[in-house]
Amino acid sequence: MTDPAQASTIKTTCPYCGVGCGVLATTAADGSVSVKGDPEHPANFGRLCSKGSALAETLSLDDRLLYPQINGKRESWDTALDLVADRFAQTIAEHGPDSVAFYVSGQILTEDYYVANKLMKGFIGSANIDTNSRLCMASSVAGHRRAFGSDTVPGTYEDLEKADLVVLVGSNLAWCHPVIFQRIEAAKATNPALRVVVIDPRRTATCELADLHLGLKPDTDVALFNGLLAYLAEADCLDQSYIDQYTNGFDGALAKAGPVDMAKIAGQTGLSAQDIALFYTMVARTEKTVTVYSQGVNQSVVGTDKVNAIINTHLATGRIGRAGMGPFSITGQPNAMGGREVGGLANMLAAHMAIENPDHRELVQSFWQSPSMATRQGLKAVDMFRAVGEGRIKAIWIMATNPVDSLPDADDVAMALKACPFVVVSDVSTAVDTLAYADVALPGAAWGEKDGTVTNSERRISRQRGFLDLPGETRPDWWALCEVAKRMGFAERFDYADASEIFAEHASLSAHDNDGQRDFDIGGLADLGRSGYQDLDPVQWPVRAGQPRRDSRFFAGGGYFTPDRKANFIAVEAVAPRKRERTYPFVLNTGRVRDHWHTMTRTGKTARLSAHMAEPYAEIHPDDAASIGLADAELVEVKSPHGRVVVRALVSDKAQKGSVFVPLHWTDQFASTGRVDAVVAPETDPVSGQPGSKFTPVALSRVSSSWYGFAILRDKPNSILSDYWALAPAPGGWRLELAGLESTDLQHLAQELGGSAASEAQILSYEDSAGGTSRFAIWDGVHLVAAFFFAAQPVEVSRQWAASLLETPAMTGVDRYRVLAGRPPADRPDPGAIVCSCFQIGANQIADAAKGGADSVEAIGKVLKAGTNCGSCRSEIKSLLGALNEKETANVDIAKAG
Ligand SMILES: Nc1nc2c(c(=O)[nH]1)N[C@H]1C(S)=C(S)[C@@H](COP(=O)(O)OP(=O)(O)OC[C@H]3O[C@@H](n4cnc5c(=O)[nH]c(N)nc54)[C@H](O)[C@@H]3O)O[C@H]1N2
Ligand SMILES: Nc1nc2c(c(=O)[nH]1)N[C@H]1C(S)=C(S)[C@@H](COP(=O)(O)OP(=O)(O)OC[C@H]3O[C@@H](n4cnc5c(=O)[nH]c(N)nc54)[C@H](O)[C@@H]3O)O[C@H]1N2
Ligand code: SF4
Ligand SMILES: [Mo]
């Protein structure tokens, strides 16, 4: 693809989050790749976060799925495709079209998504295609459609910079949309009037930017926003002319919200009346208000009501579609929006059309010239896998998502797939738990190899461009789908030479018979041709054919996509969150960490990204930990009626009392018992079908380990025979946390993990049986192969120092004994837990620099470079400095008192 003789640079788009940053990928003459932010891309203007900056490190072919497989054995594409087409056709012939399903993902490109949806809804004739966006954006989609009549995001990123108040609801922006966070941070620096409010039960890294943090009780957002609506009415802040001209249902919504009763709202939300009043007056006084929301809103059994409670407040004030104002649902995945545009959800059709609408069905059917259109909604993700488990769905194709780790009640999902007669999995990696259940595995082309488009949170379509050759026999996902469609007898309608032809068809459909009746219209991009598509610059929709680009926002002057073109207020009621029984007294909250992406099939490949959080954990409030006799760094079991995890306890007052937070990332590839979705209840929002992944009643208990261990290993172990383990890449090898319930022959365990070839002569050991401490180091000549640190308590050895040992050149004599001493030498102090992943700077280094006078994030950057590349760690540095400062003040106070 590239001229090997010289370096070349391609403009493409980051494949992680919905910010949709532009990336410049440069392939050097030696074939090595480096990435930078694209200064011209309007999403990021050159910035990249820690994950985007590390993209080049994820391109290795380790763990890549390179060839089609049937029952785990390599086969040709022809054989695999024939089998998929035959089994789907046969199942449909015997049991009807609803006996098959596709489960796809916001991480495939629009072109892949378009053909998947077309094949299922127009040619197989079932709407049993759903996507992991059901776990992600479904409540926002449903809330938009209830209020606006269409799934429209009204605003743009620029609004966040032009606002005077940004309210972040259930969004950990600093970690999950870091570049938007940085844009707000920069805007705040130039506009000191800009205020930020964070509404989240946890005190997250995002709170470092907040003027006000409202740590409300889980799932009480509707009470808070209903109260706000009532307050805005009482404080005379309504835009009555907007309400009259452009909306319906205001009185009903206001009546449902009731009068402002601060004491009651305080009781419902657990917030103080003062904080609530402060928040309400800030909103009342600030016309330029944007309310950003994400999974703390969507992933709830009342998610759609939360969305509408927020939208109601913007409709009531007319603060929508104008610069610096509006409700703003930000998307998680790189192509969550593209998937919604092609109609990839089971309750949508295509091009934002509705499956229930016979006119829309006819329009799409005639456009596709399709034999059998789906006439009703298909099964939504949770119900879809339930139907698989009950044998109603007998063949399923899973593409670019890992449901045995990411769907709620995940052990049941695994059992369902095990029982399913025919499972196809398209993925790019072999280190994927779902692959264990595949009859057929199809190797997809990955980021950097494939071509297509994605749409980001602000409706901006950007090209992902390939700059690497397709390795092995990998193929783009659209190609595999079209090949199966052809083999099922639909050759003429799935005959595309490349992604540009699919895009052209998708763009034409969006404009077909549209005339401004539907929001999604990119007819102006239908005639790009191959070269126009290749060169397409990032562009925000709508792009109507033959019309000048107008304002890129929606709804400032009404024009909603309902029959009477008016928006709907939705009367929502604040219901008390699910009662917790005595046996499950805590609320399990789940979500993301800064440097990992979902099930870690890509970020888990880099030591740099894994250093920030190398192990699954539970964030628990100190009082709750004390109540179950649990100390920091011990292991804790989190259990619901559905399943359990055992993870490291991170005792912190950032957690809310009564709640425990566990990240969603860890799978069976990286930990013994870290799949948190095994614990999560499969309860869904009645309107959107989205699971309430942030609220499962659980029990917590301390795991009484007989021993704990930490190891570094040059080679990845084949199997780890230990009750608890968590594996992560480290420079030059792997790092491994271990623990056991019963006493074990630890030297034997060390030898097995270190490589059974290691003979006694090459092992150095240290044992202090009274203290329960033992250490082993295994050598291959002068090079360290493995080192083990065992103790009766959580092992205190410096992880960063130990992890660096594998890359230490030849070690002899005293150096070898230092390894066993488990302590860094004086000239190499322990850097502490990694905070800055770009420069691998740890918390201890930051504390030292602070002691030396570096008292701001900028000063730390000058001394250590930490925070000066991608900037994703800046809020953590700020939080660390704050904590150090507090300590110092406390010491001063004590000194004074003394
Ligand atoms: N680093 C990283 N970034 C990512 C991803 C990733 O895997 N890693 N994934 C991407 C994807 S697909 C998505 S969807 C986004 C998600 O982005 P976010 O939604 O920002 O991330 P989460 O951590 O899932 O949840 C956000 C917050 O909701 C809070 N919350 C829980 N319950 C409630 C509640 O009842 N009310 C309120 N107000 N808040 C609550 C949680 O405490 C949490 O801090 O991130 C995207 N970006
Ligand atoms: N408890 C809990 N559960 C959650 C959430 C939560 O907050 N809490 N969040 C939910 C949300 S918002 C989301 S988005 C989901 C995410 O959950 P998943 O979608 O299951 O997670 P990923 O790890 O992103 O899975 C993507 C898969 O696609 C593969 N892949 C990557 N690129 C390609 C490609 O080009 N082609 C193909 N064929 N495969 C590819 C990857 O290797 C990986 O196996 O998790 C959901 N589950
Ligand atoms: S914010 Fe980070 S993960 Fe998201 S698109 Fe930009 S670089 Fe990628
Ligand atoms: Mo997501």
PDB file of N, CA, C and O and ligand atoms in Angstrom, residues 14-21 44 47-53 176-180 597, ligand 3:
ATOM      1  N   CYS A  14      -9.031   7.912  14.732  1.00  0.00           N
ATOM      2  CA  CYS A  14      -8.790   7.013  15.864  1.00  0.00           C
ATOM      3  C   CYS A  14      -9.934   6.010  15.992  1.00  0.00           C
ATOM      4  O   CYS A  14     -11.098   6.381  15.888  1.00  0.00           O
ATOM      5  N   PRO A  15      -9.627   4.735  16.240  1.00  0.00           N
ATOM      6  CA  PRO A  15     -10.670   3.704  16.316  1.00  0.00           C
ATOM      7  C   PRO A  15     -11.228   3.510  17.713  1.00  0.00           C
ATOM      8  O   PRO A  15     -11.952   2.543  17.954  1.00  0.00           O
ATOM      9  N   TYR A  16     -10.879   4.370  18.657  1.00  0.00           N
ATOM     10  CA  TYR A  16     -11.437   4.182  19.994  1.00  0.00           C
ATOM     11  C   TYR A  16     -12.677   5.040  20.162  1.00  0.00           C
ATOM     12  O   TYR A  16     -13.690   4.759  19.575  1.00  0.00           O
ATOM     13  N   CYS A  17     -12.618   6.096  20.926  1.00  0.00           N
ATOM     14  CA  CYS A  17     -13.896   6.637  21.387  1.00  0.00           C
ATOM     15  C   CYS A  17     -14.594   7.548  20.389  1.00  0.00           C
ATOM     16  O   CYS A  17     -14.060   7.916  19.356  1.00  0.00           O
ATOM     17  N   GLY A  18     -15.812   7.912  20.757  1.00  0.00           N
ATOM     18  CA  GLY A  18     -16.687   8.688  19.896  1.00  0.00           C
ATOM     19  C   GLY A  18     -16.291  10.139  19.690  1.00  0.00           C
ATOM     20  O   GLY A  18     -16.956  10.855  18.953  1.00  0.00           O
ATOM     21  N   VAL A  19     -15.201  10.587  20.313  1.00  0.00           N
ATOM     22  CA  VAL A  19     -14.718  11.933  20.007  1.00  0.00           C
ATOM     23  C   VAL A  19     -14.349  11.984  18.521  1.00  0.00           C
ATOM     24  O   VAL A  19     -14.602  12.963  17.834  1.00  0.00           O
ATOM     25  N   GLY A  20     -13.767  10.871  18.032  1.00  0.00           N
ATOM     26  CA  GLY A  20     -13.465  10.778  16.604  1.00  0.00           C
ATOM     27  C   GLY A  20     -12.286  11.624  16.176  1.00  0.00           C
ATOM     28  O   GLY A  20     -12.336  12.355  15.183  1.00  0.00           O
ATOM     29  N   CYS A  21     -11.179  11.526  16.910  1.00  0.00           N
ATOM     30  CA  CYS A  21     -10.019  12.357  16.613  1.00  0.00           C
ATOM     31  C   CYS A  21      -9.351  11.964  15.299  1.00  0.00           C
ATOM     32  O   CYS A  21      -9.214  10.783  14.981  1.00  0.00           O
ATOM     33  N   ASN A  44     -10.242  17.305  17.080  1.00  0.00           N
ATOM     34  CA  ASN A  44      -9.142  17.330  18.054  1.00  0.00           C
ATOM     35  C   ASN A  44      -8.066  18.365  17.778  1.00  0.00           C
ATOM     36  O   ASN A  44      -7.259  18.639  18.666  1.00  0.00           O
ATOM     37  N   ARG A  47      -4.763  17.173  18.963  1.00  0.00           N
ATOM     38  CA  ARG A  47      -4.593  16.467  20.238  1.00  0.00           C
ATOM     39  C   ARG A  47      -4.874  14.965  20.074  1.00  0.00           C
ATOM     40  O   ARG A  47      -5.666  14.569  19.234  1.00  0.00           O
ATOM     41  N   LEU A  48      -4.275  14.163  20.935  1.00  0.00           N
ATOM     42  CA  LEU A  48      -4.651  12.753  21.071  1.00  0.00           C
ATOM     43  C   LEU A  48      -4.546  12.417  22.548  1.00  0.00           C
ATOM     44  O   LEU A  48      -3.699  12.953  23.248  1.00  0.00           O
ATOM     45  N   CYS A  49      -5.375  11.495  23.021  1.00  0.00           N
ATOM     46  CA  CYS A  49      -5.254  11.075  24.424  1.00  0.00           C
ATOM     47  C   CYS A  49      -4.264   9.918  24.538  1.00  0.00           C
ATOM     48  O   CYS A  49      -3.625   9.535  23.559  1.00  0.00           O
ATOM     49  N   SER A  50      -4.153   9.349  25.749  1.00  0.00           N
ATOM     50  CA  SER A  50      -3.176   8.272  25.961  1.00  0.00           C
ATOM     51  C   SER A  50      -3.436   7.087  25.041  1.00  0.00           C
ATOM     52  O   SER A  50      -2.502   6.497  24.501  1.00  0.00           O
ATOM     53  N   LYS A  51      -4.704   6.731  24.836  1.00  0.00           N
ATOM     54  CA  LYS A  51      -4.997   5.568  23.995  1.00  0.00           C
ATOM     55  C   LYS A  51      -4.670   5.846  22.530  1.00  0.00           C
ATOM     56  O   LYS A  51      -4.051   5.039  21.857  1.00  0.00           O
ATOM     57  N   GLY A  52      -5.075   7.011  22.062  1.00  0.00           N
ATOM     58  CA  GLY A  52      -4.774   7.372  20.677  1.00  0.00           C
ATOM     59  C   GLY A  52      -3.277   7.455  20.434  1.00  0.00           C
ATOM     60  O   GLY A  52      -2.763   6.975  19.419  1.00  0.00           O
ATOM     61  N   SER A  53      -2.546   8.027  21.412  1.00  0.00           N
ATOM     62  CA  SER A  53      -1.094   8.169  21.253  1.00  0.00           C
ATOM     63  C   SER A  53      -0.390   6.821  21.177  1.00  0.00           C
ATOM     64  O   SER A  53       0.702   6.722  20.627  1.00  0.00           O
ATOM     65  N   CYS A 176     -12.832   9.150  29.616  1.00  0.00           N
ATOM     66  CA  CYS A 176     -13.550   8.463  28.533  1.00  0.00           C
ATOM     67  C   CYS A 176     -13.653   9.278  27.254  1.00  0.00           C
ATOM     68  O   CYS A 176     -13.817   8.719  26.176  1.00  0.00           O
ATOM     69  N   HIS A 177     -13.585  10.577  27.360  1.00  0.00           N
ATOM     70  CA  HIS A 177     -13.562  11.438  26.167  1.00  0.00           C
ATOM     71  C   HIS A 177     -12.509  12.516  26.420  1.00  0.00           C
ATOM     72  O   HIS A 177     -12.804  13.706  26.468  1.00  0.00           O
ATOM     73  N   PRO A 178     -11.245  12.077  26.606  1.00  0.00           N
ATOM     74  CA  PRO A 178     -10.220  12.992  27.123  1.00  0.00           C
ATOM     75  C   PRO A 178     -10.000  14.224  26.261  1.00  0.00           C
ATOM     76  O   PRO A 178      -9.689  15.295  26.794  1.00  0.00           O
ATOM     77  N   VAL A 179     -10.158  14.096  24.960  1.00  0.00           N
ATOM     78  CA  VAL A 179      -9.867  15.263  24.122  1.00  0.00           C
ATOM     79  C   VAL A 179     -10.982  16.304  24.254  1.00  0.00           C
ATOM     80  O   VAL A 179     -10.705  17.515  24.267  1.00  0.00           O
ATOM     81  N   ILE A 180     -12.216  15.876  24.424  1.00  0.00           N
ATOM     82  CA  ILE A 180     -13.284  16.855  24.683  1.00  0.00           C
ATOM     83  C   ILE A 180     -13.038  17.500  26.043  1.00  0.00           C
ATOM     84  O   ILE A 180     -13.206  18.710  26.218  1.00  0.00           O
ATOM     85  N   TRP A 597      -9.370  -0.037  26.825  1.00  0.00           N
ATOM     86  CA  TRP A 597     -10.543   0.007  25.962  1.00  0.00           C
ATOM     87  C   TRP A 597     -11.295  -1.317  26.121  1.00  0.00           C
ATOM     88  O   TRP A 597     -10.784  -2.375  25.783  1.00  0.00           O
TER      89      TRP A 597
HETATM   90  S1  SF4 B   3     -10.139  11.096  22.716  1.00  0.00           S
HETATM   91 FE1  SF4 B   3      -8.538   9.522  22.630  1.00  0.00          FE
HETATM   92  S2  SF4 B   3      -9.608   7.572  22.298  1.00  0.00           S
HETATM   93 FE2  SF4 B   3     -11.044   9.235  21.823  1.00  0.00          FE
HETATM   94  S3  SF4 B   3     -10.844   9.474  19.596  1.00  0.00           S
HETATM   95 FE3  SF4 B   3      -9.458  10.955  20.581  1.00  0.00          FE
HETATM   96  S4  SF4 B   3      -7.473   9.934  20.707  1.00  0.00           S
HETATM   97 FE4  SF4 B   3      -9.020   8.360  20.279  1.00  0.00          FE
END
